[in-house]
Structure formats: C-alpha cells, structure tokens
mmCIF file of C-alpha atoms in Angstrom:
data_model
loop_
_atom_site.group_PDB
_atom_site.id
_atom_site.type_symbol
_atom_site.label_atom_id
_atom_site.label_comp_id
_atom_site.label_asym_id
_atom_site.label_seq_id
_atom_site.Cartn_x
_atom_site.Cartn_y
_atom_site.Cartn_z
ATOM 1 C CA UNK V 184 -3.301 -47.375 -96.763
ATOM 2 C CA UNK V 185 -0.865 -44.383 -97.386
ATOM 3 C CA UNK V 186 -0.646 -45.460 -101.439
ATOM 4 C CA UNK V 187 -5.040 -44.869 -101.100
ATOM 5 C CA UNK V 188 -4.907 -41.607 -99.197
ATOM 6 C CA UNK V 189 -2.030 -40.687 -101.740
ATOM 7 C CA UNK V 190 -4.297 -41.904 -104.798
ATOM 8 C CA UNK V 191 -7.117 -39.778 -103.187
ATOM 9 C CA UNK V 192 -5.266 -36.509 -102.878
ATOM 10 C CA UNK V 193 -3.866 -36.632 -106.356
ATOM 11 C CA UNK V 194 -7.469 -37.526 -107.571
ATOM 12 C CA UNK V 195 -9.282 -34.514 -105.981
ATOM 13 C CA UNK V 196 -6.030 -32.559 -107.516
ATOM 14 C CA UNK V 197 -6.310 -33.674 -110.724
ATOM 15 C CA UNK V 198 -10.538 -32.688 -110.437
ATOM 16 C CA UNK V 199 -9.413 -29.610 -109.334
ATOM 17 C CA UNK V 200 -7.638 -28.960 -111.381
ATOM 18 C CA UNK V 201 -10.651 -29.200 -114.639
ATOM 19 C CA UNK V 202 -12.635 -27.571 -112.910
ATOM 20 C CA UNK V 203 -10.495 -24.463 -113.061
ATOM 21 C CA UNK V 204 -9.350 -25.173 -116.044
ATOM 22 C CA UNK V 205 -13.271 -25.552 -117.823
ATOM 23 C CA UNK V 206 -14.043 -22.485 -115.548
ATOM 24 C CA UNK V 207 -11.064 -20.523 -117.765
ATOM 25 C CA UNK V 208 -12.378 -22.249 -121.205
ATOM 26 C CA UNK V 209 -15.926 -20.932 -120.260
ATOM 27 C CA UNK V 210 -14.529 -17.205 -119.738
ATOM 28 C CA UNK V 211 -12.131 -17.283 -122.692
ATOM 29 C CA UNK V 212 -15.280 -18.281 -124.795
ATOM 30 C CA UNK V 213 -17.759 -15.599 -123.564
ATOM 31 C CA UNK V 214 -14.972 -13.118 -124.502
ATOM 32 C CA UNK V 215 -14.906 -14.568 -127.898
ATOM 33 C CA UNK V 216 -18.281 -14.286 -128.353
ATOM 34 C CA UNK V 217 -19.027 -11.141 -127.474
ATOM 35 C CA UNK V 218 -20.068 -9.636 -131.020
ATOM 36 C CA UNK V 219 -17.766 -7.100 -132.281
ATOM 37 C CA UNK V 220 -18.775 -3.386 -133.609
ATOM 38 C CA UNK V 221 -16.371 -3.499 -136.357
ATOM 39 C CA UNK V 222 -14.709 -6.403 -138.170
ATOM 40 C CA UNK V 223 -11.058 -4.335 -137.893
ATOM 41 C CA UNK V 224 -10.280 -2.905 -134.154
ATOM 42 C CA UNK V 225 -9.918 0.612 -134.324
ATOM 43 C CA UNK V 226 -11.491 1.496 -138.096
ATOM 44 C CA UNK V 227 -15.076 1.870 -139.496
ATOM 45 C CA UNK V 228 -15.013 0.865 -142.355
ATOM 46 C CA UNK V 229 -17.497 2.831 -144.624
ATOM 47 C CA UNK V 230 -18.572 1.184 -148.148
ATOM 48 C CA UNK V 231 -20.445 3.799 -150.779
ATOM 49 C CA UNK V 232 -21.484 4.192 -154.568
ATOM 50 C CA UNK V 233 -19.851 6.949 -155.264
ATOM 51 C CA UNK V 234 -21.951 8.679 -158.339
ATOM 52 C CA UNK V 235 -24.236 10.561 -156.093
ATOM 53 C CA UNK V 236 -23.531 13.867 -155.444
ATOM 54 C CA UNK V 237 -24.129 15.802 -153.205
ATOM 55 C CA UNK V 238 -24.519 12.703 -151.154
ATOM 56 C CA UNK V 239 -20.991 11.139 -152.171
ATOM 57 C CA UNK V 240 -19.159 11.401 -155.633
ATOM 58 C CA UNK V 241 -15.566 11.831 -156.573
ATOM 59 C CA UNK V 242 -13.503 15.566 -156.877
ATOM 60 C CA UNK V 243 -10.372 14.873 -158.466
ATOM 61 C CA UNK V 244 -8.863 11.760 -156.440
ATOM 62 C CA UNK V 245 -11.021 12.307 -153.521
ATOM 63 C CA UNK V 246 -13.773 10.971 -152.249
ATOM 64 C CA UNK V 247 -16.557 13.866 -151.134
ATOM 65 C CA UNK V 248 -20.079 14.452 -149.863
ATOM 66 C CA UNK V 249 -22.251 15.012 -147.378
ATOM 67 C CA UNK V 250 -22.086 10.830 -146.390
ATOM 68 C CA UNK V 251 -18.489 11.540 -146.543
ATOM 69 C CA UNK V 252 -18.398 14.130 -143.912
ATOM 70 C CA UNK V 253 -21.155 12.556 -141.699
ATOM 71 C CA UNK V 254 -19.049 9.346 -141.561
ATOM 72 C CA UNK V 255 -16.054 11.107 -140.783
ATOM 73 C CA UNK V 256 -17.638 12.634 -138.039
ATOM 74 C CA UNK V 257 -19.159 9.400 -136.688
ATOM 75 C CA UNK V 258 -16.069 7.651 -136.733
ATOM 76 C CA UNK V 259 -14.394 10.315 -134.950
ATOM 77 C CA UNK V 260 -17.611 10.207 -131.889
ATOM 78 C CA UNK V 261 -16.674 6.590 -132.206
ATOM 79 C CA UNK V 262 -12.980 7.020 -131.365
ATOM 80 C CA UNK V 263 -12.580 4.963 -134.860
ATOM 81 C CA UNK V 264 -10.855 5.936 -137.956
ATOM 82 C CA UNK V 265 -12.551 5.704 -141.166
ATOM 83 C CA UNK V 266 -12.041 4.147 -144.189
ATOM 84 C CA UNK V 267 -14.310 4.313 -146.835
ATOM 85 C CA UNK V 268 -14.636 1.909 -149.826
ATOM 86 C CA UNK V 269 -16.400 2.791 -153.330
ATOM 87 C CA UNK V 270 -18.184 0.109 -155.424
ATOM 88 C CA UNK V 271 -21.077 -0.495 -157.402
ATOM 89 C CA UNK V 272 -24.556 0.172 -155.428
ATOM 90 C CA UNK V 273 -25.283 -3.700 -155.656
ATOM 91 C CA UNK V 274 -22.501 -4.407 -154.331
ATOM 92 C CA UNK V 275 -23.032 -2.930 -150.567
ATOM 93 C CA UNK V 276 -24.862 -4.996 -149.148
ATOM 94 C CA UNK V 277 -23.338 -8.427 -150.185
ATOM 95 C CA UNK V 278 -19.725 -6.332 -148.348
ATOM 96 C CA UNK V 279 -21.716 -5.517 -145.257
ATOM 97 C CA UNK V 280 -22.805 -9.379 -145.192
ATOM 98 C CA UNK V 281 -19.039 -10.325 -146.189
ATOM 99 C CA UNK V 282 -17.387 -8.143 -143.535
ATOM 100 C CA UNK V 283 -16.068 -6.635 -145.769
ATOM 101 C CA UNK V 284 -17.465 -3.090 -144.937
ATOM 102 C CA UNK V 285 -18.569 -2.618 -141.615
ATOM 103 C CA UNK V 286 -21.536 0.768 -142.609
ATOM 104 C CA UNK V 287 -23.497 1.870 -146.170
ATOM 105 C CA UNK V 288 -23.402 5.377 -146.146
ATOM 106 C CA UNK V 289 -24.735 5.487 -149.741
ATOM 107 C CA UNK V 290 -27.870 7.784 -149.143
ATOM 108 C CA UNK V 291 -29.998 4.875 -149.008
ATOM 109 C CA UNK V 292 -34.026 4.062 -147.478
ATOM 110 C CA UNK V 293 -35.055 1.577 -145.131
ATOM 111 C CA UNK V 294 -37.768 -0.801 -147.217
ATOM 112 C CA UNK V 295 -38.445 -4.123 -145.931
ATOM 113 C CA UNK V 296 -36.471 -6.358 -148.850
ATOM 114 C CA UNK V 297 -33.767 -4.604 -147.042
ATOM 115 C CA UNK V 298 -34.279 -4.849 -143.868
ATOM 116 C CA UNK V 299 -33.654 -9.046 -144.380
ATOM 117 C CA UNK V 300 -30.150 -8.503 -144.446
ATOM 118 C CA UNK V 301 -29.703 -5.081 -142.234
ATOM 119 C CA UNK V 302 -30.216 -3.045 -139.439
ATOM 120 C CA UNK V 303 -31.012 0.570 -140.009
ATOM 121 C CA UNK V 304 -29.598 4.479 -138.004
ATOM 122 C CA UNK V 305 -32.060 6.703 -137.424
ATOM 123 C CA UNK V 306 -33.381 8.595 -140.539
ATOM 124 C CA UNK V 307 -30.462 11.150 -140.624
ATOM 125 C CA UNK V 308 -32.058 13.169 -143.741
ATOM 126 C CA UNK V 309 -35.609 13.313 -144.252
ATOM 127 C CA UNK V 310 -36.103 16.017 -147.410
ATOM 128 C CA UNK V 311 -36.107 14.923 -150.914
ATOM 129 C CA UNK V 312 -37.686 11.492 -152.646
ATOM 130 C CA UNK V 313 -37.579 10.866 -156.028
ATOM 131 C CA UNK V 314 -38.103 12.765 -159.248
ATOM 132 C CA UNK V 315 -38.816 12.377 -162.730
ATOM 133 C CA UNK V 316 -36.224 14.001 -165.133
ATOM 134 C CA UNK V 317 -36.337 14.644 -169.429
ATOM 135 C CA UNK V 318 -34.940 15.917 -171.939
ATOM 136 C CA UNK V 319 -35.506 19.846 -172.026
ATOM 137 C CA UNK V 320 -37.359 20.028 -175.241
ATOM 138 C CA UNK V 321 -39.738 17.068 -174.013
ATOM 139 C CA UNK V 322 -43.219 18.047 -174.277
ATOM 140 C CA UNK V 323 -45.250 15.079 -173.430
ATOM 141 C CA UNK V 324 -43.873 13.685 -170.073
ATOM 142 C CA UNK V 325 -44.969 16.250 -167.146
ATOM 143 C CA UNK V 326 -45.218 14.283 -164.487
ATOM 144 C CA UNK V 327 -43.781 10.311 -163.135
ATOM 145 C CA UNK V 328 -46.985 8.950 -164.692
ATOM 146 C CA UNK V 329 -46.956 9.773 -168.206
ATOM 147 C CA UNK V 330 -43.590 8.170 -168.275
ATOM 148 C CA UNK V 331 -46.434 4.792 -169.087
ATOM 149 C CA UNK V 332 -45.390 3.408 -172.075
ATOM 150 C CA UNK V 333 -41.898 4.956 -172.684
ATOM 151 C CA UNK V 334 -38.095 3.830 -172.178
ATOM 152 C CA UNK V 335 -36.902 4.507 -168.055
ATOM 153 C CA UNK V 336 -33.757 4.858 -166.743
ATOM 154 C CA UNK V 337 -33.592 3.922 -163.276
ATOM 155 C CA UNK V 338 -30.036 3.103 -160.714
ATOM 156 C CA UNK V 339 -29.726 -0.483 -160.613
ATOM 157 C CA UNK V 340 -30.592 -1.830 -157.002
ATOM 158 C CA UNK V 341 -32.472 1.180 -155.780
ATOM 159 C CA UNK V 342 -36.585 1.461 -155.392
ATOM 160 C CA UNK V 343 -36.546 3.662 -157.992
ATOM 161 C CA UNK V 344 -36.069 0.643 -160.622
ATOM 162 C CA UNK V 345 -39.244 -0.847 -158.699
ATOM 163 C CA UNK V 346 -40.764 2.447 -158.712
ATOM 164 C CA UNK V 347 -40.796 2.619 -162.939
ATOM 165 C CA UNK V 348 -41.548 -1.039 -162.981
ATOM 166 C CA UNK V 349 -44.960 -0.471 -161.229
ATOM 167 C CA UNK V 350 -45.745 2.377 -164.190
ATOM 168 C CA UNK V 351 -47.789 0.452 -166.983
ATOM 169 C CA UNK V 352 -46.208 -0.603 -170.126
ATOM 170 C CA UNK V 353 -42.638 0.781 -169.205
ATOM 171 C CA UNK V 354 -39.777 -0.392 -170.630
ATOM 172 C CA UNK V 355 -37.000 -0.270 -167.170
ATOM 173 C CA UNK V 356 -33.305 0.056 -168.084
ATOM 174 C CA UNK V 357 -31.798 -0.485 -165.026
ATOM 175 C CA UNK V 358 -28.354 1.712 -165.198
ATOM 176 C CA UNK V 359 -24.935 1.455 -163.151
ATOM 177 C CA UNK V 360 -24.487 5.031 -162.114
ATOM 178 C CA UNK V 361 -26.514 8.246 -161.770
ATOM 179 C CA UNK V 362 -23.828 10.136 -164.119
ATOM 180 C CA UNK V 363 -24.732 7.125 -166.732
ATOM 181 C CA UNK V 364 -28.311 8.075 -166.120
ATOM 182 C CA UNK V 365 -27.742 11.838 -167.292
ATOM 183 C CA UNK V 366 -25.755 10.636 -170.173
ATOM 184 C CA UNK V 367 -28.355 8.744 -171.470
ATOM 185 C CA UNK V 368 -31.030 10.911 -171.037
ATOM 186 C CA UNK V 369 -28.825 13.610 -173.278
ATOM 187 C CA UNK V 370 -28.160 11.200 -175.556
ATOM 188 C CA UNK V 371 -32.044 10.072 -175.938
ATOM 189 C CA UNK V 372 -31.347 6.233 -175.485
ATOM 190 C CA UNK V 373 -33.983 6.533 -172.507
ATOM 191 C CA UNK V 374 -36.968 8.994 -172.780
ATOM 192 C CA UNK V 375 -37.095 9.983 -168.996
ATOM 193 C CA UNK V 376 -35.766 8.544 -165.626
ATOM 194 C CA UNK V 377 -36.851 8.712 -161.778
ATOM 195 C CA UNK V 378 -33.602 9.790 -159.504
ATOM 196 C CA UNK V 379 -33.523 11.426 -155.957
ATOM 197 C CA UNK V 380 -34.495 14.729 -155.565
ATOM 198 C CA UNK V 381 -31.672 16.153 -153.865
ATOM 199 C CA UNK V 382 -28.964 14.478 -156.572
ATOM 200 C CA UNK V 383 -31.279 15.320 -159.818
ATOM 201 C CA UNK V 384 -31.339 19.030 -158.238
ATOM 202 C CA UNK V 385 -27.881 19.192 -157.880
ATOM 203 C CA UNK V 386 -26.750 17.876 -161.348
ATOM 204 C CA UNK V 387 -28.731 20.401 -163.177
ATOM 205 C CA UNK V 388 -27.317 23.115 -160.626
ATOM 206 C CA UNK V 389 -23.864 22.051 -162.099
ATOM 207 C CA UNK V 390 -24.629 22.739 -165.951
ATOM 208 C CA UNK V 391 -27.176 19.754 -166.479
ATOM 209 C CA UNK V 392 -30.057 22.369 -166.790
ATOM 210 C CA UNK V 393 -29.128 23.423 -170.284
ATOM 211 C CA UNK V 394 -30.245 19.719 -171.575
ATOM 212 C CA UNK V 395 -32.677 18.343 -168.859
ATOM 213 C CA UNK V 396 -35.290 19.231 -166.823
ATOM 214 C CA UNK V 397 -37.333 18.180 -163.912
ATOM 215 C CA UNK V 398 -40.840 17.289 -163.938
ATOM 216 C CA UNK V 399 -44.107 17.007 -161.733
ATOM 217 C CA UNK V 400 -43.308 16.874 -158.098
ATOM 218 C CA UNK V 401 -41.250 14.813 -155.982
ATOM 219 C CA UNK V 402 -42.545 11.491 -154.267
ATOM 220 C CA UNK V 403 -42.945 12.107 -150.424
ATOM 221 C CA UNK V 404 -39.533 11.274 -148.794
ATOM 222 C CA UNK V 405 -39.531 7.842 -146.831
ATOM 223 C CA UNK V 406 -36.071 9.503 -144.888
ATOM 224 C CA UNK V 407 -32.814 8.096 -145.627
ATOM 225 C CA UNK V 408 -30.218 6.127 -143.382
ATOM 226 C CA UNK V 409 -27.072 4.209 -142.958
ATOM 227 C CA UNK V 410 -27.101 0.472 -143.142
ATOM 228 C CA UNK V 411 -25.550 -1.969 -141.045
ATOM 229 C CA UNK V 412 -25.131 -5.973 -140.658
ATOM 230 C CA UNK V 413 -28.285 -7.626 -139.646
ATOM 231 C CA UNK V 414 -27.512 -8.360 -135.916
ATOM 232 C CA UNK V 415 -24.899 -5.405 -135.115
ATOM 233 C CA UNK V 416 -26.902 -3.972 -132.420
ATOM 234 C CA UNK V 417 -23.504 -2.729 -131.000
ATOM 235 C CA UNK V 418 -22.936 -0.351 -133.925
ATOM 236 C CA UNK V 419 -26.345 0.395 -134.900
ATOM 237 C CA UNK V 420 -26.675 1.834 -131.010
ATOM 238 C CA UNK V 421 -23.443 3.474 -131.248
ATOM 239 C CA UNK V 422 -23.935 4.973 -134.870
ATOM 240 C CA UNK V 423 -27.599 6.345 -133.174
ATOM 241 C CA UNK V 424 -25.661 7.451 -130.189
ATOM 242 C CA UNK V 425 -23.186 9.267 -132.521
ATOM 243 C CA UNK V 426 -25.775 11.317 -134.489
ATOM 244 C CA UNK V 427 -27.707 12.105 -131.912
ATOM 245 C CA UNK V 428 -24.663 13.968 -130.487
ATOM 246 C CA UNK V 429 -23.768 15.141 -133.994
ATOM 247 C CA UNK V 430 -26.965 17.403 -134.129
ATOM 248 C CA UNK V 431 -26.574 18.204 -130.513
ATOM 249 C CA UNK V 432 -23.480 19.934 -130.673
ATOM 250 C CA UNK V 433 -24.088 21.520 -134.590
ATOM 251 C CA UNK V 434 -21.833 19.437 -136.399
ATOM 252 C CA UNK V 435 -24.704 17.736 -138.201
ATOM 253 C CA UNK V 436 -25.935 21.008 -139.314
ATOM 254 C CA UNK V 437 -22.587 22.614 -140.552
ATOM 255 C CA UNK V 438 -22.183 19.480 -142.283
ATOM 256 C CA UNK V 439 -26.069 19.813 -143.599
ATOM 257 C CA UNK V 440 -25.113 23.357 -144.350
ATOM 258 C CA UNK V 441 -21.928 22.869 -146.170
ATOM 259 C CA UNK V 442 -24.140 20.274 -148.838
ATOM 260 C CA UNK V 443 -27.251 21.355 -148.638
ATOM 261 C CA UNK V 444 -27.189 25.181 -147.804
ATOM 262 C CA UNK V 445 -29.073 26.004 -150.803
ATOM 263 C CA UNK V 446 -31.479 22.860 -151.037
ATOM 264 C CA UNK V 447 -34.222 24.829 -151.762
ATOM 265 C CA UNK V 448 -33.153 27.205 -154.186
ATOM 266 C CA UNK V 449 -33.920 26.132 -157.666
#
C-alpha cells in the first residue's frame, strides 16, 4: 500500500513536472518567433546603388545623398545605427530577401513585379519621373517617343528599361550605372536614354550640359520609396512612424533642402 501511494506521488510529480516544463518550451518558442525588425540587433542595415546622385553616389570615399541622410536620420528615430551597403541595382532586392540588407534606400517606385518580394514606406518624394536625354547637337529626338526606332540606354533593373521596351522598334541596352549611361550617350554608342528627372537634372547641373540635353517633358512621377522584406510589418511601421516624425519636426525638409534646394532651377 505505501510502495502505491509512493508510486502515485512520484507519478503526479513527474506530470508535473512536463507540464511546466512544455508550458516553458511554449514561451521560449513564441519569443523565438516573434519576427525581428532587423536581422542584426541594434543596426539598420541600408543596401543602395550608389550611381545616383543626388539620391546617393560616392564623394571621395564617402558615401552621400539625400537616401544617405534620410537613412541616417531614420536609423537614429529608430534608436539603430546604420550601415549602408553599395552594390549593383539588381542586386537589392535578392540582399533584402537574403538578409543580407535589412532597407533599399536606392530612390526606387513601388510597381507591382515588386511588390512580390517587398513591402513599401510611404512615398517619401513625390517630384520628378523620368526623362529622355541626347546628345546636344541631336536634332531629331524631341520628345520619349521619337526615340522609336533608335539605340536606348536604360539602368538595368529599373522601369525605365520596360519603359523603352514598350517604344516601337527600339533597340534597349540595358546599362549598369547611370554614370555609364552619360558616358555612352557622349560617346554616341546609344542615341538617347530615359533616366529620372531629378538625377538627369543634376548631372547636367555638374558640367554634363555642355554635351547633353534634356528633351520633351518628364513622365508624371509614380512617388518614390524605401523597400523592405515582404512580411516586415515591424519595420515597414516603424520606418512610416520614423518619417512621419522626420517631416514633423523639419528634419525631412533640411534634408530635402540640403539636395534638392534648387530642384527647380534649370
């Protein structure tokens, strides 16, 4: 009789005992799944193509731009410290998939092919679209449409390769780098080329304007954003929550300033 009630005891001990123990396993695992905002604790880590000023491009051994300072300046709202990453415009959103990066800041639009693999920020900059650009002593391409039937540069990846591709009997080069872009285009081994507004503007403000020139008027601006993995609700919201406050309190608009200040003087 004692060895039963003995045996009992040290049964409902032991089921006790896996209860608690399960009940610990169940709490460990929702912590582990909880999804987390950025692959390394403490840093966002910010992946770019870097040949698009003002946007983001390199001064010396820096990295610079108006992305550049907006990310900064998320991070910081974050309580995160930034790292950003350059590579090749294809290249983004296979990282962001990876983990590798954790945000494109690479002045890019929301379109739906994208939209498969990310979630988008608010629009953070709505002026610009897309341009076409020639040579200066061009005289037969005024406008994106009579680029039908010529040679088109266009930034590999981006909707402006799509863009030339839906112009009839074009011939698309699809090129690595804006600054590639303007080389070719001065060296005639493309006859014209369809680039953002807001970078195209720029270059010629830096000395491009003695070879090239811009043409017709700019596509209606579709409003550009910063990408995140598809499913990162927790840094998408906190990325929104960060610019929100960034225009709140003027830092957006210094940063705007600082880029952009003379947008509209040609």
């Amino acid at each position: 009789m004692f060895e039963e009630v003995s045996m009992f005891k040290f049964k409902k001990l032991t089921a006790i005992a896996l209860v608690a123990v399960a009940a610990m396993g169940l709490l460990a695992g929702c912590g582990n799944d909880k999804p987390k905002m950025t692959q390394q604790e403490g840093v966002l880590r910010v992946g770019s193509e870097t040949t698009f000023p003002p946007f983001e491009f390199t001064e010396g051994d820096k990295y610079v731009g108006f992305d550049v300072d907006l990310s900064e300046a998320i991070a910081k709202k974050l309580g995160l410290k930034m790292e950003f990453k350059s590579m090749g415009f294809d290249a983004l959103i296979p990282a962001v998939q990876s983990g590798d990066i954790d945000m494109i800041a690479a002045g890019i639009n929301a379109t739906p092919e994208r939209e498969k693999a990310l979630d988008f920020s608010d629009v953070y900059f709505d002026q610009g679209g897309f341009i076409t650009v020639v040579r200066k002593d061009n005289t037969t391409i005024h406008n994106m449409d009579e680029l039908a039937g010529h040679t088109v540069g266009a930034q590999i990846g981006t909707i402006p390769v799509e863009m030339a591709q839906k112009i009839p009997n074009t011939t698309v080069k699809q090129i690595d780098s804006n600054a590639n872009i303007f080389m070719e285009l001065k060296a005639g081994t493309i006859d014209g080329a369809i680039i953002d507004n807001a970078v195209a503007m720029y270059y010629l403000k830096q000395g491009a304007d003695q070879d090239l020139k811009l043409v017709g008027e700019p596509t209606k601006a579709e409003g550009t954003v910063l990408g995140v993995k598809k499913g990162n609700k927790a840094l998408q919201e906190a990325v929104n929550k960060a610019l929100k406050e960034l225009k709140e309190d003027g830092t957006y608009q210094k940063i705007y300033d600082k880029w952009f200040g003379d947008y509209n003087k040609k």
